Amino acid sequence: MEIMDGMTAQARVGGGLRPVRGDERARLLDVAVSTGLFQPEDAEGLLGTVLDELAGGKLPEGHAVVVVDGAGGHAAGWAYYAPDPYAANVWNLWWIGVHPAAHGTGLGRLLLEHVEGVVAASQGRILVIETSDHPPMARARAFYAGAGYGERGRIPDFYADGESKVIFSRRVSGAAALAG
Ligand SMILES: CC(C)(COP(=O)(O)OP(=O)(O)OC[C@H]1O[C@@H](n2cnc3c(N)ncnc32)[C@H](O)[C@@H]1OP(=O)(O)O)[C@@H](O)C(=O)NCCC(=O)NCCS
């Protein structure tokens, strides 16, 4: 998939993509908390660290992207992704989230297509996404399946007793890319 695919989606939904800005740490953590997946202290610990490392130049700028809404140009969602250090040309999507006020408007798809474009342009072969089987993640699982990601396995009781890790992946380049 080429980065242009993301551009096409961008035109379709009226949002836009840009790098993370240094002055929007609080806003991006608010977006994460607004999804209901994080308590503020958990967002701070997990994602605040990522934003600090980005701002400090310890992470490449190209490993995170912000989507802004078409109306006000506000940061409405963001994603963070990185190559897997233990496999050749495999990338992980570590975080993707869109403010609930903008769910269903195409911004999540815009983010995901952008990530796939970056991975493919970097000779990445496979994008891996890990999530949970808990009911609040049903929307995310449907979103990944709808974008061509196949479920590759589950680890029972991974996040907590009774809460499995669910692993999705998709080929983003190479002969098998179109087959998902
Ligand atoms: C998952 C998430 C990023 C999707 O973002 P979004 O902006 O709502 O998704 P989009 O509007 O781009 O929708 C993309 C596709 O998913 C589909 N979709 C959206 N909501 C859906 C739902 N509740 N059930 C099934 N499919 C759904 C849309 O129909 C669309 O398909 P289409 O392009 O074929 O029409 C968003 O729901 C979110 O932030 N969830 C909370 C955070 C989260 O769970 N992150 C993942 C952590 S693993």
CSV table of C-alpha atoms and ligand atoms in Angstrom, one decimal:
chain,number,residue,atom,x,y,z
A,1,MET,CA,0.0,0.0,0.0
A,2,GLU,CA,1.4,3.4,-0.9
A,3,ILE,CA,1.2,6.5,1.2
A,4,MET,CA,-1.0,8.0,-1.5
A,5,ASP,CA,-3.7,5.6,-0.3
A,6,GLY,CA,-3.8,7.6,2.9
A,7,MET,CA,-4.0,10.8,1.0
A,8,THR,CA,-7.1,9.4,-0.8
A,9,ALA,CA,-8.7,8.6,2.5
A,10,GLN,CA,-7.7,12.0,3.8
A,11,ALA,CA,-9.6,13.7,0.9
A,12,ARG,CA,-12.6,11.4,1.6
A,13,VAL,CA,-13.1,12.2,5.3
A,14,GLY,CA,-11.9,15.8,5.3
A,15,GLY,CA,-9.4,15.3,8.2
A,16,GLY,CA,-5.7,15.7,7.9
A,17,LEU,CA,-2.5,14.0,9.1
A,18,ARG,CA,0.6,15.6,10.7
A,19,PRO,CA,3.4,14.8,13.0
A,20,VAL,CA,3.0,15.1,16.8
A,21,ARG,CA,3.6,18.7,18.0
A,22,GLY,CA,5.6,19.4,21.2
A,23,ASP,CA,2.7,21.5,22.7
A,24,GLU,CA,0.0,18.9,22.5
A,25,ARG,CA,1.1,16.3,25.0
A,26,ALA,CA,-1.9,17.0,27.3
A,27,ARG,CA,-4.4,17.0,24.4
A,28,LEU,CA,-3.1,13.6,23.1
A,29,LEU,CA,-3.3,12.1,26.6
A,30,ASP,CA,-6.9,13.5,26.9
A,31,VAL,CA,-7.8,11.7,23.6
A,32,ALA,CA,-6.4,8.4,25.0
A,33,VAL,CA,-8.4,8.8,28.3
A,34,SER,CA,-11.5,9.9,26.4
A,35,THR,CA,-11.6,6.4,24.7
A,36,GLY,CA,-12.3,4.9,28.1
A,37,LEU,CA,-9.4,2.5,27.8
A,38,PHE,CA,-7.1,4.3,30.2
A,39,GLN,CA,-7.3,5.9,33.6
A,40,PRO,CA,-5.4,9.2,33.5
A,41,GLU,CA,-2.5,7.8,35.4
A,42,ASP,CA,-2.2,4.8,33.1
A,43,ALA,CA,-2.3,7.1,30.0
A,44,GLU,CA,0.5,9.1,31.6
A,45,GLY,CA,2.6,6.1,32.3
A,46,LEU,CA,2.2,4.3,29.0
A,47,LEU,CA,1.6,7.0,26.5
A,48,GLY,CA,3.1,10.0,28.2
A,49,THR,CA,6.5,8.3,28.1
A,50,VAL,CA,6.1,7.8,24.4
A,51,LEU,CA,5.3,11.4,23.9
A,52,ASP,CA,8.2,12.5,26.0
A,53,GLU,CA,10.6,10.3,24.1
A,54,LEU,CA,9.3,11.7,20.8
A,55,ALA,CA,9.7,15.3,22.1
A,56,GLY,CA,13.2,14.4,23.3
A,57,GLY,CA,14.2,13.0,20.0
A,58,LYS,CA,14.6,9.5,21.4
A,59,LEU,CA,12.0,8.1,19.1
A,60,PRO,CA,11.9,8.9,15.3
A,61,GLU,CA,9.3,11.5,14.5
A,62,GLY,CA,7.9,9.2,11.8
A,63,HIS,CA,6.7,6.6,14.3
A,64,ALA,CA,3.8,8.7,15.4
A,65,VAL,CA,1.1,10.6,13.6
A,66,VAL,CA,-1.8,12.8,14.6
A,67,VAL,CA,-5.1,13.1,12.8
A,68,VAL,CA,-7.0,16.4,13.0
A,69,ASP,CA,-10.7,16.8,12.4
A,70,GLY,CA,-11.9,18.5,9.2
A,71,ALA,CA,-13.8,21.2,11.0
A,72,GLY,CA,-11.6,22.8,13.6
A,73,GLY,CA,-8.3,21.3,12.8
A,74,HIS,CA,-8.0,19.9,16.4
A,75,ALA,CA,-6.1,16.8,17.2
A,76,ALA,CA,-8.8,14.1,17.2
A,77,GLY,CA,-6.7,11.0,17.3
A,78,TRP,CA,-3.2,9.6,17.0
A,79,ALA,CA,-1.2,6.5,16.5
A,80,TYR,CA,2.2,5.2,17.6
A,81,TYR,CA,4.0,2.4,15.8
A,82,ALA,CA,7.5,1.0,15.5
A,83,PRO,CA,9.6,-1.8,13.9
A,84,ASP,CA,9.7,-5.0,15.9
A,85,PRO,CA,13.3,-5.4,17.1
A,86,TYR,CA,13.0,-9.2,17.0
A,87,ALA,CA,11.9,-9.8,13.5
A,88,ALA,CA,12.9,-8.5,10.0
A,89,ASN,CA,10.6,-5.9,8.5
A,90,VAL,CA,7.8,-6.5,10.9
A,91,TRP,CA,6.2,-3.5,12.6
A,92,ASN,CA,3.9,-3.2,15.6
A,93,LEU,CA,1.0,-0.7,16.0
A,94,TRP,CA,1.3,0.1,19.7
A,95,TRP,CA,-1.5,2.6,19.9
A,96,ILE,CA,-4.3,4.0,17.8
A,97,GLY,CA,-7.2,6.0,19.2
A,98,VAL,CA,-9.7,8.5,18.1
A,99,HIS,CA,-11.8,10.8,20.3
A,100,PRO,CA,-15.3,9.2,20.7
A,101,ALA,CA,-16.9,12.4,19.3
A,102,ALA,CA,-15.3,11.6,16.0
A,103,HIS,CA,-15.8,7.8,15.9
A,104,GLY,CA,-17.2,6.4,12.7
A,105,THR,CA,-16.1,9.4,10.6
A,106,GLY,CA,-13.2,7.7,9.0
A,107,LEU,CA,-10.4,9.2,11.0
A,108,GLY,CA,-9.3,5.8,12.4
A,109,ARG,CA,-9.1,4.4,8.9
A,110,LEU,CA,-7.1,7.4,7.9
A,111,LEU,CA,-4.6,6.8,10.7
A,112,LEU,CA,-4.3,3.1,9.9
A,113,GLU,CA,-3.8,3.6,6.2
A,114,HIS,CA,-1.1,6.1,6.9
A,115,VAL,CA,0.7,3.7,9.2
A,116,GLU,CA,0.4,0.9,6.6
A,117,GLY,CA,1.9,3.3,4.0
A,118,VAL,CA,4.8,4.2,6.2
A,119,VAL,CA,5.5,0.5,6.9
A,120,ALA,CA,5.3,-0.4,3.3
A,121,ALA,CA,7.6,2.5,2.3
A,122,SER,CA,10.1,1.3,4.9
A,123,GLN,CA,10.2,-2.2,3.3
A,124,GLY,CA,8.0,-3.5,6.2
A,125,ARG,CA,6.2,-6.7,5.3
A,126,ILE,CA,3.8,-7.2,8.2
A,127,LEU,CA,2.0,-5.0,10.6
A,128,VAL,CA,1.0,-6.6,13.9
A,129,ILE,CA,-1.7,-5.3,16.2
A,130,GLU,CA,-2.3,-6.7,19.7
A,131,THR,CA,-5.5,-6.1,21.5
A,132,SER,CA,-7.8,-7.7,24.1
A,133,ASP,CA,-10.9,-9.8,23.9
A,134,HIS,CA,-12.8,-7.7,26.4
A,135,PRO,CA,-16.1,-6.2,25.3
A,136,PRO,CA,-14.9,-2.6,25.2
A,137,MET,CA,-12.4,-3.6,22.5
A,138,ALA,CA,-15.1,-5.1,20.2
A,139,ARG,CA,-15.1,-1.9,18.1
A,140,ALA,CA,-11.4,-2.1,17.7
A,141,ARG,CA,-11.5,-5.8,16.7
A,142,ALA,CA,-14.2,-5.1,14.1
A,143,PHE,CA,-12.2,-2.1,12.8
A,144,TYR,CA,-9.1,-4.3,12.3
A,145,ALA,CA,-11.0,-7.1,10.7
A,146,GLY,CA,-12.7,-4.7,8.4
A,147,ALA,CA,-9.3,-3.3,7.4
A,148,GLY,CA,-8.1,-6.7,6.3
A,149,TYR,CA,-6.3,-7.9,9.5
A,150,GLY,CA,-6.6,-11.6,10.3
A,151,GLU,CA,-6.7,-12.9,13.8
A,152,ARG,CA,-3.6,-15.0,14.3
A,153,GLY,CA,-4.0,-16.2,17.9
A,154,ARG,CA,-5.0,-15.6,21.4
A,155,ILE,CA,-3.2,-15.9,24.7
A,156,PRO,CA,-5.7,-16.7,27.5
A,157,ASP,CA,-5.5,-14.7,30.7
A,158,PHE,CA,-2.7,-12.5,29.3
A,159,TYR,CA,-3.9,-9.1,30.6
A,160,ALA,CA,-5.8,-10.5,33.6
A,161,ASP,CA,-7.5,-13.7,34.5
A,162,GLY,CA,-10.3,-14.0,32.0
A,163,GLU,CA,-8.9,-11.4,29.6
A,164,SER,CA,-7.0,-12.7,26.5
A,165,LYS,CA,-4.5,-11.0,24.3
A,166,VAL,CA,-5.8,-11.2,20.6
A,167,ILE,CA,-3.1,-10.9,17.9
A,168,PHE,CA,-4.0,-9.5,14.5
A,169,SER,CA,-1.7,-9.1,11.5
A,170,ARG,CA,-1.8,-8.1,7.9
A,171,ARG,CA,0.7,-8.2,5.0
A,172,VAL,CA,1.3,-4.6,3.9
A,173,SER,CA,3.8,-5.3,1.1
A,174,GLY,CA,5.0,-8.2,-1.0
A,175,ALA,CA,3.1,-10.7,-3.1
A,176,ALA,CA,0.7,-11.7,-0.3
A,177,ALA,CA,-0.3,-8.1,0.6
A,178,LEU,CA,-3.6,-8.2,-1.3
A,179,ALA,CA,-4.5,-11.5,0.4
A,180,GLY,CA,-4.3,-9.8,3.8
B,1,LIG,C1,-10.8,1.6,16.8
B,1,LIG,C2,-10.9,3.1,16.4
B,1,LIG,C3,-9.5,3.7,16.4
B,1,LIG,C4,-11.6,3.2,15.1
B,1,LIG,O1,-11.6,4.6,14.7
B,1,LIG,P1,-12.9,5.3,14.0
B,1,LIG,O2,-12.4,6.6,13.6
B,1,LIG,O3,-14.1,5.1,14.8
B,1,LIG,O4,-13.0,4.3,12.7
B,1,LIG,P2,-13.5,4.8,11.3
B,1,LIG,O5,-14.5,5.8,11.4
B,1,LIG,O6,-12.3,5.1,10.5
B,1,LIG,O7,-14.1,3.5,10.7
B,1,LIG,C5,-13.3,2.6,9.9
B,1,LIG,C6,-14.1,1.4,9.6
B,1,LIG,O8,-14.5,0.7,10.8
B,1,LIG,C7,-15.9,0.5,10.8
B,1,LIG,N1,-16.4,0.7,12.1
B,1,LIG,C8,-16.4,1.8,12.8
B,1,LIG,N2,-17.1,1.6,14.0
B,1,LIG,C9,-17.4,0.3,14.0
B,1,LIG,C10,-18.1,-0.5,14.9
B,1,LIG,N3,-18.6,-0.1,16.1
B,1,LIG,N4,-18.3,-1.8,14.6
B,1,LIG,C11,-17.9,-2.3,13.4
B,1,LIG,N5,-17.2,-1.5,12.5
B,1,LIG,C12,-17.0,-0.3,12.8
B,1,LIG,C13,-16.4,1.6,9.9
B,1,LIG,O9,-17.7,1.2,9.4
B,1,LIG,C14,-15.4,1.8,8.9
B,1,LIG,O10,-15.5,0.8,7.9
B,1,LIG,P3,-15.6,1.3,6.3
B,1,LIG,O11,-14.4,2.2,6.1
B,1,LIG,O12,-15.6,0.1,5.6
B,1,LIG,O13,-16.9,2.1,6.3
B,1,LIG,C15,-11.8,3.9,17.5
B,1,LIG,O14,-13.0,3.2,17.6
B,1,LIG,C16,-11.1,4.1,18.8
B,1,LIG,O15,-10.4,5.0,19.1
B,1,LIG,N6,-11.4,3.2,19.8
B,1,LIG,C17,-11.0,3.3,21.1
B,1,LIG,C18,-9.5,3.1,21.3
B,1,LIG,C19,-9.1,1.7,20.9
B,1,LIG,O16,-9.8,0.7,21.1
B,1,LIG,N7,-7.9,1.6,20.3
B,1,LIG,C20,-7.4,0.3,19.9
B,1,LIG,C21,-6.5,-0.2,21.0
B,1,LIG,S1,-5.9,-1.9,20.6
